[in-house]
Short mmCIF file of C-alpha atoms and ligand atoms in Angstrom, two decimals:
data_model
loop_
_atom_site.label_atom_id
_atom_site.label_comp_id
_atom_site.label_asym_id
_atom_site.label_seq_id
_atom_site.Cartn_x
_atom_site.Cartn_y
_atom_site.Cartn_z
CA MET A 1 0.04 -0.02 0.12
CA SER A 2 1.27 3.39 -0.96
CA VAL A 3 0.27 6.80 0.41
CA LEU A 4 -1.07 7.51 -3.28
CA ASP A 5 -3.74 4.91 -2.92
CA LEU A 6 -5.41 7.51 -0.62
CA ALA A 7 -5.31 10.10 -3.32
CA ARG A 8 -8.08 10.84 -5.87
CA ALA A 9 -7.61 8.25 -8.90
CA ASP A 10 -8.56 10.95 -11.34
CA ILE A 11 -5.68 13.16 -9.98
CA ARG A 12 -3.27 10.38 -9.96
CA ALA A 13 -4.20 9.82 -13.78
CA LEU A 14 -3.79 13.49 -14.59
CA ALA A 15 -0.83 14.57 -16.55
CA GLY A 16 -1.01 17.98 -15.29
CA TYR A 17 0.04 21.31 -17.42
CA SER A 18 3.45 21.10 -18.82
CA SER A 19 4.83 24.56 -18.99
CA ALA A 20 7.58 26.15 -21.21
CA ARG A 21 10.04 26.57 -18.37
CA MET A 22 9.53 22.77 -17.49
CA GLU A 23 9.94 21.41 -20.87
CA ALA A 24 13.34 22.94 -21.65
CA SER A 25 15.87 24.63 -19.53
CA GLY A 26 19.38 25.81 -20.56
CA GLY A 27 19.95 27.87 -23.71
CA THR A 28 20.46 31.58 -23.85
CA VAL A 29 17.96 32.68 -26.61
CA LEU A 30 14.55 32.00 -24.82
CA LEU A 31 11.86 32.06 -27.45
CA ASN A 32 9.58 29.28 -26.16
CA ALA A 33 7.33 31.18 -23.62
CA ASN A 34 6.06 34.26 -25.37
CA GLU A 35 7.66 36.46 -22.65
CA SER A 36 9.03 39.94 -23.27
CA ALA A 37 12.63 39.99 -24.56
CA ARG A 38 12.95 43.22 -22.58
CA PRO A 39 13.10 43.69 -18.90
CA PRO A 40 10.74 46.40 -17.47
CA SER A 41 12.55 49.66 -17.03
CA PHE A 42 12.31 50.15 -13.23
CA PRO A 43 14.98 49.82 -10.77
CA GLY A 44 15.12 46.02 -9.73
CA GLY A 45 13.11 45.01 -12.66
CA ASN A 46 15.75 42.79 -14.23
CA GLY A 47 14.63 39.24 -14.79
CA LEU A 48 11.08 39.95 -14.34
CA ASN A 49 10.33 39.72 -17.87
CA ARG A 50 10.87 36.05 -17.51
CA TYR A 51 8.62 33.52 -15.99
CA PRO A 52 10.18 32.01 -12.66
CA ASP A 53 11.47 28.75 -12.00
CA PRO A 54 8.56 26.78 -10.79
CA GLN A 55 10.35 25.26 -7.90
CA PRO A 56 13.75 27.05 -7.51
CA ARG A 57 16.62 24.60 -6.75
CA ALA A 58 18.43 26.90 -4.24
CA LEU A 59 15.16 27.62 -2.18
CA VAL A 60 14.04 24.15 -2.27
CA GLU A 61 17.48 22.87 -1.01
CA THR A 62 17.70 25.56 1.65
CA LEU A 63 14.18 24.91 2.98
CA ALA A 64 14.94 21.13 2.93
CA GLU A 65 17.90 21.65 5.16
CA LEU A 66 15.99 24.18 7.29
CA TYR A 67 13.26 21.76 7.96
CA GLY A 68 15.43 18.80 8.46
CA SER A 69 14.17 17.03 5.29
CA THR A 70 15.50 16.31 1.71
CA PRO A 71 14.73 18.45 -1.61
CA ASP A 72 12.65 15.59 -3.01
CA ARG A 73 10.26 15.95 -0.02
CA VAL A 74 9.78 19.70 -0.43
CA LEU A 75 7.04 21.58 -2.31
CA VAL A 76 7.26 25.48 -2.01
CA THR A 77 3.83 26.95 -2.10
CA ARG A 78 2.30 30.45 -1.83
CA GLY A 79 1.95 30.29 1.79
CA SER A 80 1.10 27.11 3.56
CA ASP A 81 -2.59 28.12 2.89
CA GLU A 82 -2.03 26.89 -0.69
CA ALA A 83 -0.53 23.48 0.50
CA ILE A 84 -3.74 22.91 2.53
CA ASP A 85 -5.85 23.67 -0.54
CA LEU A 86 -3.61 21.37 -2.91
CA LEU A 87 -3.87 18.49 -0.38
CA THR A 88 -7.61 18.90 -0.10
CA ARG A 89 -7.97 18.93 -3.84
CA ALA A 90 -5.56 15.96 -4.40
CA PHE A 91 -7.12 13.64 -1.73
CA CYS A 92 -10.73 14.47 -1.12
CA ARG A 93 -13.28 13.65 -3.63
CA ALA A 94 -16.19 16.11 -3.65
CA GLY A 95 -19.30 14.83 -1.98
CA GLN A 96 -17.61 11.61 -0.82
CA ASP A 97 -14.29 12.02 1.21
CA GLY A 98 -13.63 14.23 4.33
CA ILE A 99 -11.14 15.56 6.72
CA VAL A 100 -11.07 15.51 10.61
CA ILE A 101 -10.04 18.59 12.54
CA SER A 102 -9.88 19.27 16.34
CA PRO A 103 -11.53 22.71 16.82
CA PRO A 104 -10.80 25.31 18.01
CA THR A 105 -8.20 25.24 15.38
CA PHE A 106 -7.01 27.09 12.14
CA GLY A 107 -9.88 27.85 9.98
CA MET A 108 -8.36 27.24 6.60
CA TYR A 109 -8.63 23.30 6.87
CA ALA A 110 -12.50 23.59 7.07
CA VAL A 111 -12.68 26.35 4.52
CA CYS A 112 -10.62 24.48 1.90
CA ALA A 113 -12.54 21.19 2.68
CA ARG A 114 -16.05 23.02 2.13
CA ILE A 115 -14.85 24.64 -1.26
CA GLN A 116 -14.00 21.20 -2.40
CA GLY A 117 -17.17 19.78 -1.26
CA ALA A 118 -15.43 17.53 1.32
CA ALA A 119 -17.10 16.78 4.78
CA VAL A 120 -15.60 18.17 7.85
CA VAL A 121 -15.62 15.92 10.98
CA GLU A 122 -14.81 17.56 14.36
CA ALA A 123 -12.99 15.93 17.36
CA PRO A 124 -12.76 18.94 19.80
CA LEU A 125 -9.87 19.59 22.01
CA GLY A 126 -10.26 18.29 25.61
CA ALA A 127 -11.63 20.56 28.26
CA ASP A 128 -7.95 21.48 29.36
CA GLY A 129 -7.28 22.60 25.80
CA SER A 130 -5.14 19.75 24.82
CA LEU A 131 -5.43 17.46 21.77
CA ASP A 132 -7.54 14.43 22.52
CA ALA A 133 -5.65 11.90 20.27
CA ASP A 134 -7.98 8.99 20.94
CA LYS A 135 -11.09 10.99 20.26
CA LEU A 136 -9.16 12.22 17.01
CA ILE A 137 -8.51 8.64 15.79
CA ALA A 138 -11.98 7.51 16.79
CA ALA A 139 -13.54 10.32 14.55
CA VAL A 140 -11.66 8.68 11.51
CA THR A 141 -14.04 6.89 9.01
CA PRO A 142 -13.44 5.02 5.66
CA ALA A 143 -14.25 8.50 4.04
CA THR A 144 -11.53 10.33 5.88
CA ARG A 145 -8.63 11.32 3.68
CA LEU A 146 -6.90 14.14 5.74
CA VAL A 147 -6.38 14.44 9.57
CA TYR A 148 -5.20 17.87 10.71
CA VAL A 149 -3.05 18.48 13.81
CA CYS A 150 -1.78 21.90 14.43
CA THR A 151 1.06 22.17 16.84
CA PRO A 152 1.44 24.65 18.43
CA ASN A 153 -2.35 25.16 17.78
CA ASN A 154 -3.86 28.33 16.53
CA PRO A 155 -5.63 29.92 18.43
CA THR A 156 -5.05 28.08 21.83
CA GLY A 157 -1.24 27.82 21.53
CA ASN A 158 -0.94 24.30 22.97
CA LEU A 159 1.50 21.72 21.85
CA VAL A 160 1.21 18.12 20.72
CA ALA A 161 4.13 16.09 21.64
CA LEU A 162 6.09 14.02 18.95
CA ASP A 163 5.29 10.68 20.51
CA THR A 164 1.60 11.47 20.30
CA LEU A 165 1.82 12.55 16.72
CA GLU A 166 3.54 9.16 15.93
CA ARG A 167 0.75 7.32 17.67
CA ILE A 168 -1.66 9.07 15.54
CA ALA A 169 0.32 8.31 12.37
CA LYS A 170 0.42 4.65 13.31
CA ALA A 171 -3.23 4.55 13.75
CA LEU A 172 -3.79 6.18 10.49
CA GLN A 173 -1.64 4.07 8.54
CA GLY A 174 -3.33 2.92 5.25
CA ARG A 175 -6.44 5.00 6.18
CA ALA A 176 -5.70 8.77 5.97
CA LEU A 177 -3.02 11.40 5.75
CA LEU A 178 -1.96 13.04 8.90
CA VAL A 179 -1.23 16.62 8.17
CA VAL A 180 0.86 18.33 10.95
CA ASP A 181 0.77 22.02 10.84
CA GLU A 182 3.91 23.58 12.35
CA ALA A 183 3.35 27.21 11.46
CA TYR A 184 4.54 28.28 14.87
CA ALA A 185 7.18 25.54 15.49
CA GLU A 186 10.03 28.08 15.71
CA PHE A 187 8.50 29.55 18.94
CA ALA A 188 8.03 26.21 20.48
CA GLY A 189 11.65 24.83 20.14
CA VAL A 190 10.60 21.32 19.62
CA HIS A 191 11.61 18.62 17.14
CA SER A 192 9.67 18.71 13.74
CA ALA A 193 7.43 15.90 12.80
CA THR A 194 9.29 15.85 9.34
CA GLN A 195 11.33 13.10 10.76
CA LEU A 196 8.29 10.84 11.01
CA ILE A 197 7.98 10.79 7.17
CA ASP A 198 11.08 8.40 7.19
CA THR A 199 8.91 5.68 8.66
CA TYR A 200 5.29 6.93 7.59
CA ASP A 201 4.83 8.05 4.02
CA HIS A 202 1.41 9.20 4.93
CA VAL A 203 2.79 12.17 7.26
CA ALA A 204 2.90 15.67 5.72
CA VAL A 205 4.11 18.74 7.61
CA LEU A 206 3.29 22.43 6.84
CA ARG A 207 5.68 25.07 7.51
CA THR A 208 5.80 28.80 6.61
CA LEU A 209 7.98 31.87 6.54
CA SER A 210 5.08 33.94 7.46
CA LYS A 211 5.48 33.94 11.21
CA ALA A 212 8.77 33.39 12.76
CA TRP A 213 10.56 34.47 9.56
CA SER A 214 8.89 37.98 9.26
CA LEU A 215 7.77 37.18 5.69
CA ALA A 216 3.96 37.09 5.59
CA GLY A 217 3.82 39.50 2.76
CA ALA A 218 5.90 37.31 0.54
CA ARG A 219 3.68 34.24 0.81
CA VAL A 220 6.17 31.42 1.17
CA GLY A 221 5.03 28.14 2.52
CA THR A 222 6.48 24.66 2.45
CA LEU A 223 4.88 21.19 2.37
CA VAL A 224 7.27 18.53 3.52
CA ALA A 225 5.89 15.14 2.62
CA HIS A 226 6.98 11.86 0.89
CA ALA A 227 8.26 12.41 -2.77
CA ASP A 228 5.15 10.62 -4.09
CA VAL A 229 3.02 13.25 -2.45
CA ILE A 230 5.14 15.95 -3.47
CA GLY A 231 5.24 14.61 -7.16
CA LEU A 232 1.36 14.36 -7.09
CA LEU A 233 0.70 17.94 -5.96
CA ARG A 234 3.16 19.16 -8.48
CA ARG A 235 0.79 18.08 -11.21
CA ILE A 236 -2.08 20.39 -9.84
CA ILE A 237 -0.09 23.34 -8.50
CA PRO A 238 -0.33 26.31 -10.80
CA PRO A 239 2.57 26.62 -13.29
CA TYR A 240 4.66 29.43 -11.97
CA PRO A 241 3.37 29.80 -8.24
CA LEU A 242 6.49 31.62 -6.90
CA PRO A 243 7.06 35.23 -7.89
CA LEU A 244 10.70 36.02 -8.42
CA PRO A 245 10.76 38.81 -5.74
CA CYS A 246 9.22 36.54 -3.28
CA VAL A 247 12.01 33.70 -3.92
CA ASP A 248 14.60 36.58 -3.63
CA ALA A 249 12.97 37.54 -0.22
CA ALA A 250 12.93 34.10 1.06
CA LEU A 251 16.62 33.54 0.23
CA ALA A 252 17.55 36.74 1.90
CA VAL A 253 15.77 35.93 5.26
CA LEU A 254 17.34 32.37 5.10
CA SER A 255 20.89 33.80 4.45
CA TYR A 256 23.50 33.58 7.19
CA GLU A 257 22.65 37.34 8.13
CA GLY A 258 19.06 36.77 7.80
CA ARG A 259 19.11 33.77 10.17
CA ARG A 260 21.14 35.82 12.64
CA VAL A 261 18.47 38.51 12.66
CA GLN A 262 15.58 35.88 12.79
CA ARG A 263 17.08 34.27 15.94
CA HIS A 264 17.20 37.72 17.48
CA HIS A 265 13.50 38.30 16.64
CA VAL A 266 12.39 34.89 17.89
CA HIS A 267 14.34 35.47 21.17
CA GLU A 268 12.61 38.80 21.64
CA VAL A 269 9.26 37.21 21.21
CA LEU A 270 10.02 34.50 23.72
CA ASN A 271 11.06 37.17 26.34
CA GLU A 272 8.02 39.22 25.69
CA ARG A 273 5.77 36.07 25.81
CA ALA A 274 6.90 35.41 29.13
CA ARG A 275 6.65 38.94 30.39
CA MET A 276 3.01 39.14 28.84
CA PHE A 277 1.97 35.89 30.33
CA ALA A 278 2.66 37.02 33.86
CA ALA A 279 1.44 40.68 33.28
CA LEU A 280 -1.84 39.70 31.54
CA GLY A 281 -2.68 36.93 34.02
CA ALA A 282 -2.38 39.68 36.85
CA LEU A 283 -4.82 42.04 35.34
CA PRO A 284 -8.41 42.52 36.86
CA GLY A 285 -11.02 41.54 34.18
CA VAL A 286 -8.62 38.63 32.85
CA ARG A 287 -10.08 35.33 33.80
CA ALA A 288 -7.26 33.28 32.28
CA VAL A 289 -4.23 33.44 29.82
CA LEU A 290 -3.75 29.96 28.03
CA PRO A 291 -0.26 28.92 28.13
CA SER A 292 1.17 29.37 24.67
CA HIS A 293 4.02 27.94 22.75
CA ALA A 294 3.33 30.23 19.89
CA ASN A 295 3.84 34.09 19.35
CA PHE A 296 0.18 34.83 20.68
CA PHE A 297 -2.07 34.34 23.62
CA ALA A 298 -5.78 33.28 23.84
CA VAL A 299 -7.05 35.37 26.83
CA ARG A 300 -10.21 34.81 28.58
CA PHE A 301 -12.03 38.04 29.71
CA ASP A 302 -14.88 38.86 32.06
CA ASP A 303 -16.16 41.16 29.14
CA ALA A 304 -14.36 40.17 25.78
CA ALA A 305 -16.61 42.24 23.64
CA GLY A 306 -15.99 45.48 25.65
CA THR A 307 -12.38 44.71 26.01
CA TYR A 308 -12.08 44.28 22.03
CA LYS A 309 -13.84 47.72 21.61
CA ARG A 310 -11.63 49.52 24.26
CA LEU A 311 -8.46 48.07 22.65
CA LEU A 312 -9.78 49.09 19.21
CA ALA A 313 -10.69 52.63 20.32
CA ALA A 314 -6.95 52.84 21.46
CA GLY A 315 -5.73 51.87 18.01
CA VAL A 316 -4.93 48.38 19.15
CA VAL A 317 -6.38 45.39 16.83
CA VAL A 318 -6.55 41.97 18.35
CA ARG A 319 -8.48 38.86 17.06
CA ASP A 320 -11.94 38.28 18.32
CA ILE A 321 -12.15 34.41 18.51
CA THR A 322 -15.39 34.41 20.62
CA LYS A 323 -16.92 32.28 17.69
CA TYR A 324 -14.67 29.46 18.41
CA PRO A 325 -16.04 26.53 20.56
CA GLY A 326 -14.91 26.88 24.00
CA LEU A 327 -13.52 30.19 23.70
CA ALA A 328 -16.79 32.42 23.76
CA ASP A 329 -14.82 34.86 26.27
CA ALA A 330 -11.54 34.98 24.52
CA LEU A 331 -9.56 37.27 22.38
CA ARG A 332 -6.33 36.30 20.64
CA ILE A 333 -3.41 38.81 21.10
CA THR A 334 -0.25 38.58 19.03
CA ILE A 335 2.96 39.31 20.84
CA GLY A 336 4.21 42.66 19.38
CA THR A 337 7.24 44.66 20.25
CA GLY A 338 7.86 45.71 23.92
CA ASN A 339 6.37 49.06 23.25
CA GLU A 340 3.19 47.57 21.47
CA ASN A 341 2.74 45.09 24.43
CA ASP A 342 2.97 47.88 26.81
CA ARG A 343 0.23 49.73 25.00
CA VAL A 344 -1.85 46.68 25.37
CA LEU A 345 -1.26 46.33 29.20
CA ALA A 346 -2.06 50.01 29.49
CA VAL A 347 -5.35 49.92 27.81
CA LEU A 348 -6.21 46.90 29.88
CA ARG A 349 -5.26 48.49 33.24
CA ALA A 350 -7.06 51.64 32.37
CA GLY A 351 -10.19 49.87 31.31
CA ALA A 352 -10.47 47.58 34.34
CA GLY A 353 -10.81 50.43 36.70
CA ALA A 354 -13.43 52.23 34.49
C1 PLP B 1 -0.82 31.60 9.73
C2 PLP B 1 -0.93 30.22 9.67
C3 PLP B 1 -0.97 29.45 8.46
C4 PLP B 1 -0.88 30.10 6.97
O1 PLP B 1 0.48 30.50 6.75
P1 PLP B 1 0.81 31.02 5.42
O2 PLP B 1 1.98 30.41 5.26
O3 PLP B 1 0.88 32.58 5.57
O4 PLP B 1 -0.22 30.56 4.40
C5 PLP B 1 -1.11 28.06 8.44
N1 PLP B 1 -1.43 27.38 9.55
C6 PLP B 1 -1.63 28.13 10.76
C7 PLP B 1 -1.97 27.45 12.00
C8 PLP B 1 -1.43 29.40 10.77
O5 PLP B 1 -1.73 30.17 11.88
#
């Protein structure tokens, strides 16, 4: 049994679009893609007259090294959001197959499933906010194709241990793909689930440069998965997904100097996270701060709606997560700079006495 047996048969049989850039490389007179022979005239426009490399080798190799994997297991996507969409399309037949999620969790899993016409089965987090692995496994049916585990989880910040992920992977063997979303892993300092792919060809890991690498605007996500899964998704990804300036930005943050700055930024977030956890927890009006391994907190308030409005009136925008199950009294607050965090605390202190 191969992981591809879980994929849609029609996608497996699809040839996929073959772009000019894929069919021939090398050569110096490029007359095969109907591009302009002239670059645009603005500064930095050189090279933009050409279609970009669909999967630039240097970036693929750098990301493989960064995520503890190999280039044949890497697909670079427009944000990990695109990887979620591709997985859904390749593995879920409309009206027949489905996914399993553990809410409250990241919204895109269910959104992509619904767009594809796939069913969404929920195995909610436990009362203490931790993942209930047994409940998750029990929710899997013959129609399940993708099982999502987000760790650290958005919006609760809780972590799922690697041995729990392996237990889930074992239970899903031959039944469904386990998709581990590690968008916030850099803030948790734990081992990546990419190592599980050596043993389990049905494990896929989502990573992104959007959070800890300061590059949300460039849209660079990575799917790390078995080479067969990568090959399958390459057939359905649009021909030139990665704009040249975004690839350059990714290579810049992953350079030696870029990594030095990134470590500094992550360190700052971890310091501020510890400070904010203590400070928020001590405020009147705050019921609880959920312990977080990410760069945000879910905070329970006596009056979440009023707090949201007070923060907004002071120019501070946080995320209203009161619609999420179990979080009807909560707001999600991202860790900002020291000054930004001080502003949050000042507004909450002032409001509590009013
Ligand atoms: C932000 C986020 C993403 C999306 O990241 P992009 O790479 O920017 O698309 C994926 N998963 C989770 C849990 C996130 O919070």
